[in-house]
Coordinates of C-alpha atoms and ligand atoms in Angstrom, one line a residue:
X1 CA 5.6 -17.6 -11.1
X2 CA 7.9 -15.1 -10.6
X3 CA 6.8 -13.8 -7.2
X4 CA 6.5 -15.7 -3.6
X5 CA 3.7 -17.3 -2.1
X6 CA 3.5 -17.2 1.8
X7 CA 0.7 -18.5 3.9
X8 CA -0.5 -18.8 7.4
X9 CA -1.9 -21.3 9.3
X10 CA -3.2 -21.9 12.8
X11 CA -6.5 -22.9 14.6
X12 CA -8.9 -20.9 16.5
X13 CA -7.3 -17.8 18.7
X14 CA -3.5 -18.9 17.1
X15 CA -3.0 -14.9 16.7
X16 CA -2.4 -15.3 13.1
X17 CA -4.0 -12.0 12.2
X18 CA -2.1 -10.0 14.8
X19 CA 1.0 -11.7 14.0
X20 CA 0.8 -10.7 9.9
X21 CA -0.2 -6.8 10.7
X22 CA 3.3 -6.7 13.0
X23 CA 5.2 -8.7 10.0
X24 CA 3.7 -6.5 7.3
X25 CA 4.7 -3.4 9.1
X26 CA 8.3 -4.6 9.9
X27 CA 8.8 -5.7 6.1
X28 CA 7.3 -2.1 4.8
X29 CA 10.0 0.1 7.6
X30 CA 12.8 -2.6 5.4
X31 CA 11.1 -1.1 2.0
X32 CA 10.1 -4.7 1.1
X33 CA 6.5 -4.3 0.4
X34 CA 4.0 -6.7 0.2
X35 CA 0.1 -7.8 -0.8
X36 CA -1.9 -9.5 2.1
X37 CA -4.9 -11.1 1.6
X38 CA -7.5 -13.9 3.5
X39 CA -9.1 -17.2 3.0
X40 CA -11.7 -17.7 2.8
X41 CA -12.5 -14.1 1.5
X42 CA -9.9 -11.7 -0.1
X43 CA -12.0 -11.0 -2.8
X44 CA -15.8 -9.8 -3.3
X45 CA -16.6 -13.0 -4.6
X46 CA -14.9 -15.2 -2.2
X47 CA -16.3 -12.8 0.7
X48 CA -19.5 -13.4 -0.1
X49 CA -19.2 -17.4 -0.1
X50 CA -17.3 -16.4 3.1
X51 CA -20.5 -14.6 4.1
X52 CA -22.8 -18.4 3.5
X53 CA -19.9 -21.0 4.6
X54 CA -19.2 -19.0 8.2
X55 CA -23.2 -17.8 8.7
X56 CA -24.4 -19.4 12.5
X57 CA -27.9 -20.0 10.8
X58 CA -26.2 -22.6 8.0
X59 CA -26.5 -25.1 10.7
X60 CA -28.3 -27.8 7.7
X61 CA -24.9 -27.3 5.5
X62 CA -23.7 -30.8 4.3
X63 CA -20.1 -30.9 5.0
X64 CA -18.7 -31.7 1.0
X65 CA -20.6 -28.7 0.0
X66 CA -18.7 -27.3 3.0
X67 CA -15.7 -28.3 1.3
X68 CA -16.3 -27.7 -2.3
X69 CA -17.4 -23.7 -1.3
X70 CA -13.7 -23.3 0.5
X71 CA -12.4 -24.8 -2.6
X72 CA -14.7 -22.9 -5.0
X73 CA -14.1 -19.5 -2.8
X74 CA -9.9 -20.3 -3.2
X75 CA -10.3 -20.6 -7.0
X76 CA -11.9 -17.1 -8.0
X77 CA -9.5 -15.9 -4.6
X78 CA -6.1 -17.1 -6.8
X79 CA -7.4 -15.8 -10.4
X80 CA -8.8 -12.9 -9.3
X81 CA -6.0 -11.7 -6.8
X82 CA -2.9 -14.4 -6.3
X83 CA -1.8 -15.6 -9.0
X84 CA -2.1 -11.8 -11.1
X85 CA 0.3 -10.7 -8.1
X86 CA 2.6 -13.3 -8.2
X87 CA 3.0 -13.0 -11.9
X88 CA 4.0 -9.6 -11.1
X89 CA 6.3 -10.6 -9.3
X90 CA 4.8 -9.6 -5.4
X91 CA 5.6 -10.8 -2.1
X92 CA 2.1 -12.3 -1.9
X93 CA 0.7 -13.1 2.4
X94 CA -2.0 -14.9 2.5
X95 CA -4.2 -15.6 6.3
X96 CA -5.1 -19.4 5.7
X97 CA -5.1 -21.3 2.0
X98 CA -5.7 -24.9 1.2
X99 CA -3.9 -26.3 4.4
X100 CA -6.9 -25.1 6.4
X101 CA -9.4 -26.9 4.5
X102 CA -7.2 -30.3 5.0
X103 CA -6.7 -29.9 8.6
X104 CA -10.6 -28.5 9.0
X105 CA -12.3 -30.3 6.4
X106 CA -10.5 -33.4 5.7
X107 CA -9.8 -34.2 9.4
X108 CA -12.2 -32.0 11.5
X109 CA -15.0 -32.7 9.4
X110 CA -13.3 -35.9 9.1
X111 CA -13.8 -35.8 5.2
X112 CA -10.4 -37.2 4.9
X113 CA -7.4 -35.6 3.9
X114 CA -6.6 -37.0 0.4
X115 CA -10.3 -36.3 -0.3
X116 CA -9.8 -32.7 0.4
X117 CA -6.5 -32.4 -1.3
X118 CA -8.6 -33.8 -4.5
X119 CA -11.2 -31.2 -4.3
X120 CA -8.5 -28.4 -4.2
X121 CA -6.3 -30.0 -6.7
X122 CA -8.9 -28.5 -9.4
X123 CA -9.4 -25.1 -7.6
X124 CA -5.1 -24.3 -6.9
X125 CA -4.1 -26.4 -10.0
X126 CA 0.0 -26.0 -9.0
X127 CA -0.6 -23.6 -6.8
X128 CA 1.5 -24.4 -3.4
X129 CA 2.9 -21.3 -1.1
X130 CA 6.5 -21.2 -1.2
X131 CA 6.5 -21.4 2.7
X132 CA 3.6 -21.7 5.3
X133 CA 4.1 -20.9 8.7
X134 CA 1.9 -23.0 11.1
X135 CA 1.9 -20.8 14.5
X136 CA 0.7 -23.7 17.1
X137 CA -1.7 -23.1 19.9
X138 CA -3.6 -25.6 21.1
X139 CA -7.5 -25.4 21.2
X140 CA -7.3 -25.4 24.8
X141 CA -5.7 -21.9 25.2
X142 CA -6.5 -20.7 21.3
X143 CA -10.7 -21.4 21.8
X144 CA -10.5 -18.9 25.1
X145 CA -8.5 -15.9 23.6
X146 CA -11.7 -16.7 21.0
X147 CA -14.4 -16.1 23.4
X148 CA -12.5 -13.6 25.4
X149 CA -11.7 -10.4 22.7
X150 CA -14.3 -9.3 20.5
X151 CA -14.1 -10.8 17.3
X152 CA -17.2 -12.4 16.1
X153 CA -17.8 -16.0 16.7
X154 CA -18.5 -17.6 13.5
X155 CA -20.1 -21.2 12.8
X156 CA -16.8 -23.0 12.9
X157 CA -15.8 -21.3 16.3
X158 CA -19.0 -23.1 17.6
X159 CA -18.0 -26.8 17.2
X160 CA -17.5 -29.2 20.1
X161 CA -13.8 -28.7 21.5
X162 CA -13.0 -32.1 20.1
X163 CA -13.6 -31.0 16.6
X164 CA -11.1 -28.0 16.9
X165 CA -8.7 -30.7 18.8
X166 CA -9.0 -32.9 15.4
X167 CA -8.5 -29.4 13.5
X168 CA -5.5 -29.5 15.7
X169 CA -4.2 -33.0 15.4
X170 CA -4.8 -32.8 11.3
X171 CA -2.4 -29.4 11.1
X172 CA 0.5 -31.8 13.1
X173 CA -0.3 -34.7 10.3
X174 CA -0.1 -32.4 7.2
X175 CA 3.1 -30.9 9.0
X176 CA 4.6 -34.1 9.0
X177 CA 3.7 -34.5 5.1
X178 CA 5.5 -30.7 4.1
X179 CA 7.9 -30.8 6.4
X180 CA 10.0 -28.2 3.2
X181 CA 7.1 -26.0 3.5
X182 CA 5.3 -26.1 6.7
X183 CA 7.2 -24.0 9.6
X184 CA 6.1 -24.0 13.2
X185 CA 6.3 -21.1 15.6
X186 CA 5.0 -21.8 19.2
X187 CA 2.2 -19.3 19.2
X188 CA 2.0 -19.5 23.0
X189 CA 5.4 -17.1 23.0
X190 CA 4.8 -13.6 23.7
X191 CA 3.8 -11.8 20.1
X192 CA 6.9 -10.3 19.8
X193 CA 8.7 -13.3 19.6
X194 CA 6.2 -14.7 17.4
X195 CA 6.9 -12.0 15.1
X196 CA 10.3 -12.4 15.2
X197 CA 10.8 -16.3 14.7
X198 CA 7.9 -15.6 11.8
X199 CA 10.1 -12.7 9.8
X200 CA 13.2 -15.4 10.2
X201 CA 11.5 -17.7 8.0
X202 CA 10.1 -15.5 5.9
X203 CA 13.8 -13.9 5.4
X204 CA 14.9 -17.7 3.7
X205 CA 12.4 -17.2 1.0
X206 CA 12.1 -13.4 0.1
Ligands
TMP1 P1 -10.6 -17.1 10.2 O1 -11.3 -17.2 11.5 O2 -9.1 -17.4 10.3 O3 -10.9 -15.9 9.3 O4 -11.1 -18.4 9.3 C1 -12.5 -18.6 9.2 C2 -12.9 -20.0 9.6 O5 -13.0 -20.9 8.4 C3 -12.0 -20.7 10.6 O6 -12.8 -21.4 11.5 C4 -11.3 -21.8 9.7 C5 -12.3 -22.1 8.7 N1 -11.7 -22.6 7.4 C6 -12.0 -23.9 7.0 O7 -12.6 -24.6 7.7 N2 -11.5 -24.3 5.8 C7 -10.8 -23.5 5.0 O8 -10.3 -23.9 3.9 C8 -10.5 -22.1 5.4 C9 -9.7 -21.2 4.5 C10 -11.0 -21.7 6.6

Protein backbone atom coordinates (compact mmCIF):
# COMPACT_ATOMS: atom_id res chain seq x y z
CA UNK A 1 0.00 0.00 0.00
CA UNK A 2 1.29 3.04 -0.87
CA UNK A 3 -0.35 5.39 1.67
CA UNK A 4 -0.13 5.30 5.75
CA UNK A 5 -2.33 3.74 8.17
CA UNK A 6 -2.67 5.54 11.58
CA UNK A 7 -5.00 4.54 14.30
CA UNK A 8 -6.19 5.54 17.70
CA UNK A 9 -6.78 3.86 20.66
CA UNK A 10 -7.97 4.52 24.20
CA UNK A 11 -10.84 3.48 26.60
CA UNK A 12 -13.80 5.22 27.69
CA UNK A 13 -13.46 9.39 28.11
CA UNK A 14 -9.45 8.92 26.73
CA UNK A 15 -10.25 12.19 24.58
CA UNK A 16 -9.41 10.39 21.41
CA UNK A 17 -11.93 12.24 19.44
CA UNK A 18 -10.94 15.71 20.56
CA UNK A 19 -7.39 14.87 20.26
CA UNK A 20 -7.77 13.79 16.22
CA UNK A 21 -9.98 17.06 15.30
CA UNK A 22 -6.89 19.30 16.98
CA UNK A 23 -4.32 16.93 14.94
CA UNK A 24 -6.31 17.07 11.67
CA UNK A 25 -6.42 20.77 11.88
CA UNK A 26 -2.75 21.26 12.69
CA UNK A 27 -1.70 18.76 9.76
CA UNK A 28 -4.25 20.75 7.12
CA UNK A 29 -2.56 24.64 8.34
CA UNK A 30 1.06 22.25 7.32
CA UNK A 31 -0.88 21.48 3.76
CA UNK A 32 -0.59 17.69 4.69
CA UNK A 33 -4.14 16.63 4.23
CA UNK A 34 -5.69 13.72 5.49
CA UNK A 35 -8.91 11.17 5.50
CA UNK A 36 -10.35 10.49 9.06
CA UNK A 37 -12.66 7.93 9.58
CA UNK A 38 -14.23 5.60 12.91
CA UNK A 39 -14.67 2.15 14.00
CA UNK A 40 -16.96 0.82 14.39
CA UNK A 41 -18.81 3.01 11.72
CA UNK A 42 -17.08 5.02 8.94
CA UNK A 43 -19.15 3.76 6.51
CA UNK A 44 -23.10 3.40 5.92
CA UNK A 45 -22.80 -0.18 6.28
CA UNK A 46 -20.54 -0.30 9.21
CA UNK A 47 -22.82 2.48 10.92
CA UNK A 48 -25.60 0.63 10.79
CA UNK A 49 -24.02 -2.58 12.56
CA UNK A 50 -22.64 0.28 14.72
CA UNK A 51 -26.32 1.20 15.18
CA UNK A 52 -27.16 -2.90 16.52
CA UNK A 53 -23.65 -3.68 18.34
CA UNK A 54 -23.87 -0.13 20.64
CA UNK A 55 -28.01 -0.19 21.01
CA UNK A 56 -28.79 -0.21 25.22
CA UNK A 57 -31.76 -2.52 24.30
CA UNK A 58 -29.19 -5.47 22.80
CA UNK A 59 -28.76 -6.46 26.35
CA UNK A 60 -29.48 -10.63 25.13
CA UNK A 61 -26.33 -10.16 22.52
CA UNK A 62 -24.03 -13.18 22.84
CA UNK A 63 -20.60 -11.86 23.15
CA UNK A 64 -18.80 -13.90 19.74
CA UNK A 65 -21.57 -12.46 17.78
CA UNK A 66 -20.36 -9.34 19.62
CA UNK A 67 -17.09 -9.91 18.21
CA UNK A 68 -17.75 -11.29 14.75
CA UNK A 69 -20.11 -7.89 14.01
CA UNK A 70 -16.89 -5.52 15.09
CA UNK A 71 -15.02 -7.79 12.86
CA UNK A 72 -17.71 -7.95 10.09
CA UNK A 73 -18.39 -3.98 10.47
CA UNK A 74 -14.10 -3.52 10.00
CA UNK A 75 -14.20 -5.61 6.74
CA UNK A 76 -16.81 -3.64 4.53
CA UNK A 77 -15.08 -0.35 6.71
CA UNK A 78 -11.39 -1.24 4.92
CA UNK A 79 -12.91 -2.24 1.36
CA UNK A 80 -15.24 0.28 1.15
CA UNK A 81 -13.08 3.23 2.55
CA UNK A 82 -9.36 2.20 3.88
CA UNK A 83 -7.74 0.34 1.86
CA UNK A 84 -9.22 2.48 -1.69
CA UNK A 85 -7.49 5.43 0.22
CA UNK A 86 -4.42 4.02 1.08
CA UNK A 87 -3.94 2.70 -2.46
CA UNK A 88 -4.18 6.22 -3.39
CA UNK A 89 -1.77 6.96 -1.52
CA UNK A 90 -3.73 9.02 1.61
CA UNK A 91 -2.70 9.75 5.02
CA UNK A 92 -5.48 7.55 6.30
CA UNK A 93 -6.70 8.32 10.58
CA UNK A 94 -8.73 6.06 11.84
CA UNK A 95 -10.71 6.49 15.77
CA UNK A 96 -10.24 2.74 16.95
CA UNK A 97 -9.49 -0.47 14.52
CA UNK A 98 -8.81 -4.02 15.51
CA UNK A 99 -6.76 -3.18 18.76
CA UNK A 100 -10.05 -2.23 20.36
CA UNK A 101 -11.78 -5.39 19.68
CA UNK A 102 -8.62 -7.33 21.43
CA UNK A 103 -8.46 -5.15 24.36
CA UNK A 104 -12.57 -5.04 24.60
CA UNK A 105 -13.54 -8.26 23.18
CA UNK A 106 -10.76 -10.63 23.77
CA UNK A 107 -9.94 -9.32 27.34
CA UNK A 108 -13.04 -7.31 28.54
CA UNK A 109 -15.35 -9.71 27.28
CA UNK A 110 -12.67 -11.97 28.19
CA UNK A 111 -13.04 -13.85 24.71
CA UNK A 112 -9.37 -14.16 24.73
CA UNK A 113 -6.99 -12.30 22.79
CA UNK A 114 -5.63 -14.77 20.20
CA UNK A 115 -9.34 -15.68 19.65
CA UNK A 116 -10.04 -12.20 18.63
CA UNK A 117 -6.95 -11.69 16.65
CA UNK A 118 -8.33 -14.95 14.68
CA UNK A 119 -11.72 -13.51 13.96
CA UNK A 120 -10.09 -10.30 12.51
CA UNK A 121 -7.36 -12.03 10.72
CA UNK A 122 -10.15 -12.83 7.98
CA UNK A 123 -11.83 -9.30 8.14
CA UNK A 124 -8.06 -7.05 7.92
CA UNK A 125 -6.30 -9.85 5.94
CA UNK A 126 -2.65 -7.78 6.21
CA UNK A 127 -4.11 -4.93 7.19
CA UNK A 128 -2.03 -3.42 10.35
CA UNK A 129 -1.81 0.61 10.89
CA UNK A 130 1.61 1.76 10.30
CA UNK A 131 1.49 3.44 13.90
CA UNK A 132 -1.33 3.38 16.62
CA UNK A 133 -1.27 5.73 19.26
CA UNK A 134 -2.68 4.46 22.54
CA UNK A 135 -3.61 7.80 24.67
CA UNK A 136 -3.88 6.21 28.41
CA UNK A 137 -6.47 7.25 30.84
CA UNK A 138 -7.48 5.11 33.26
CA UNK A 139 -11.24 4.07 33.65
CA UNK A 140 -11.24 5.74 36.91
CA UNK A 141 -10.85 9.32 35.51
CA UNK A 142 -11.83 8.29 31.59
CA UNK A 143 -15.58 6.72 32.84
CA UNK A 144 -16.38 10.26 34.64
CA UNK A 145 -15.48 12.78 31.78
CA UNK A 146 -18.05 9.96 30.14
CA UNK A 147 -20.89 10.64 32.35
CA UNK A 148 -20.01 14.25 32.81
CA UNK A 149 -20.24 15.92 28.95
CA UNK A 150 -22.95 15.03 26.74
CA UNK A 151 -22.14 12.41 24.52
CA UNK A 152 -24.44 9.58 24.48
CA UNK A 153 -23.81 6.60 26.71
CA UNK A 154 -23.85 3.61 24.69
CA UNK A 155 -24.13 -0.23 25.79
CA UNK A 156 -20.41 -0.63 26.27
CA UNK A 157 -20.23 2.65 28.50
CA UNK A 158 -22.68 0.76 30.80
CA UNK A 159 -20.46 -2.16 31.95
CA UNK A 160 -19.31 -2.75 35.48
CA UNK A 161 -16.06 -0.53 36.16
CA UNK A 162 -14.18 -3.82 36.31
CA UNK A 163 -14.94 -4.68 32.77
CA UNK A 164 -13.62 -1.18 31.46
CA UNK A 165 -10.48 -1.88 34.01
CA UNK A 166 -9.93 -5.33 31.99
CA UNK A 167 -10.46 -3.13 28.70
CA UNK A 168 -7.71 -1.25 30.35
CA UNK A 169 -5.33 -3.91 31.55
CA UNK A 170 -5.77 -5.77 27.80
CA UNK A 171 -4.67 -2.23 25.92
CA UNK A 172 -1.16 -2.48 28.37
CA UNK A 173 -0.85 -6.39 27.34
CA UNK A 174 -1.34 -5.78 23.51
CA UNK A 175 1.14 -2.71 24.03
CA UNK A 176 3.63 -4.98 25.29
CA UNK A 177 3.07 -7.33 22.06
CA UNK A 178 3.51 -4.06 19.33
CA UNK A 179 5.68 -2.29 21.18
CA UNK A 180 6.99 -0.98 16.98
CA UNK A 181 3.56 0.13 16.57
CA UNK A 182 1.72 0.97 19.65
CA UNK A 183 2.72 4.53 21.07
CA UNK A 184 1.54 5.82 24.40
CA UNK A 185 0.58 9.45 25.25
CA UNK A 186 -0.53 10.06 28.95
CA UNK A 187 -4.01 11.24 28.11
CA UNK A 188 -4.25 12.76 31.65
CA UNK A 189 -1.92 15.80 30.23
CA UNK A 190 -3.66 18.93 29.31
CA UNK A 191 -5.04 18.41 25.43
CA UNK A 192 -2.55 20.56 24.11
CA UNK A 193 0.11 18.50 25.05
CA UNK A 194 -1.74 15.56 24.03
CA UNK A 195 -1.84 16.97 20.76
CA UNK A 196 1.57 17.74 20.62
CA UNK A 197 3.28 14.41 21.82
CA UNK A 198 0.48 12.77 19.24
CA UNK A 199 1.69 15.05 15.94
CA UNK A 200 5.45 13.89 17.20
CA UNK A 201 4.73 10.48 16.39
CA UNK A 202 2.75 10.85 13.72
CA UNK A 203 5.76 13.13 12.12
CA UNK A 204 8.10 9.60 12.17
CA UNK A 205 5.75 7.98 9.83
CA UNK A 206 4.18 10.58 7.38
P1 LIG B 1 -16.39 4.98 20.58
O1 LIG B 1 -17.12 5.33 21.86
O2 LIG B 1 -14.93 5.26 20.64
O3 LIG B 1 -17.07 5.50 19.35
O4 LIG B 1 -16.46 3.38 20.47
C1 LIG B 1 -17.64 2.70 20.58
C2 LIG B 1 -17.58 1.59 21.58
O5 LIG B 1 -17.31 0.34 20.93
C3 LIG B 1 -16.53 1.72 22.68
O6 LIG B 1 -17.15 1.33 23.91
C4 LIG B 1 -15.49 0.72 22.32
C5 LIG B 1 -16.28 -0.37 21.60
N1 LIG B 1 -15.53 -1.16 20.62
C6 LIG B 1 -15.31 -2.52 20.90
O7 LIG B 1 -15.74 -3.03 21.94
N2 LIG B 1 -14.66 -3.26 19.97
C7 LIG B 1 -14.21 -2.74 18.78
O8 LIG B 1 -13.62 -3.46 17.96
C8 LIG B 1 -14.44 -1.33 18.52
C9 LIG B 1 -13.97 -0.73 17.24
C10 LIG B 1 -15.11 -0.60 19.47
Amino acid sequence: MKGIFITFEGPEGSGKTSVIEAIVKQLNEENIHVMTTREPGGIRIAEKIREIILDVENVEMDLITEALLFAASRRQHIIEKIWPALEEGKVVICDRFVDSSLAYQGVGRELGIERVYNINRYAIEDCLPNLTIFIDVPPSIGLKRVFSNDRKVDRLDLETIQFHEKVYRGYHEIIKRFPNRIKVVDGTQPIEIVVKEALKWIKTVI
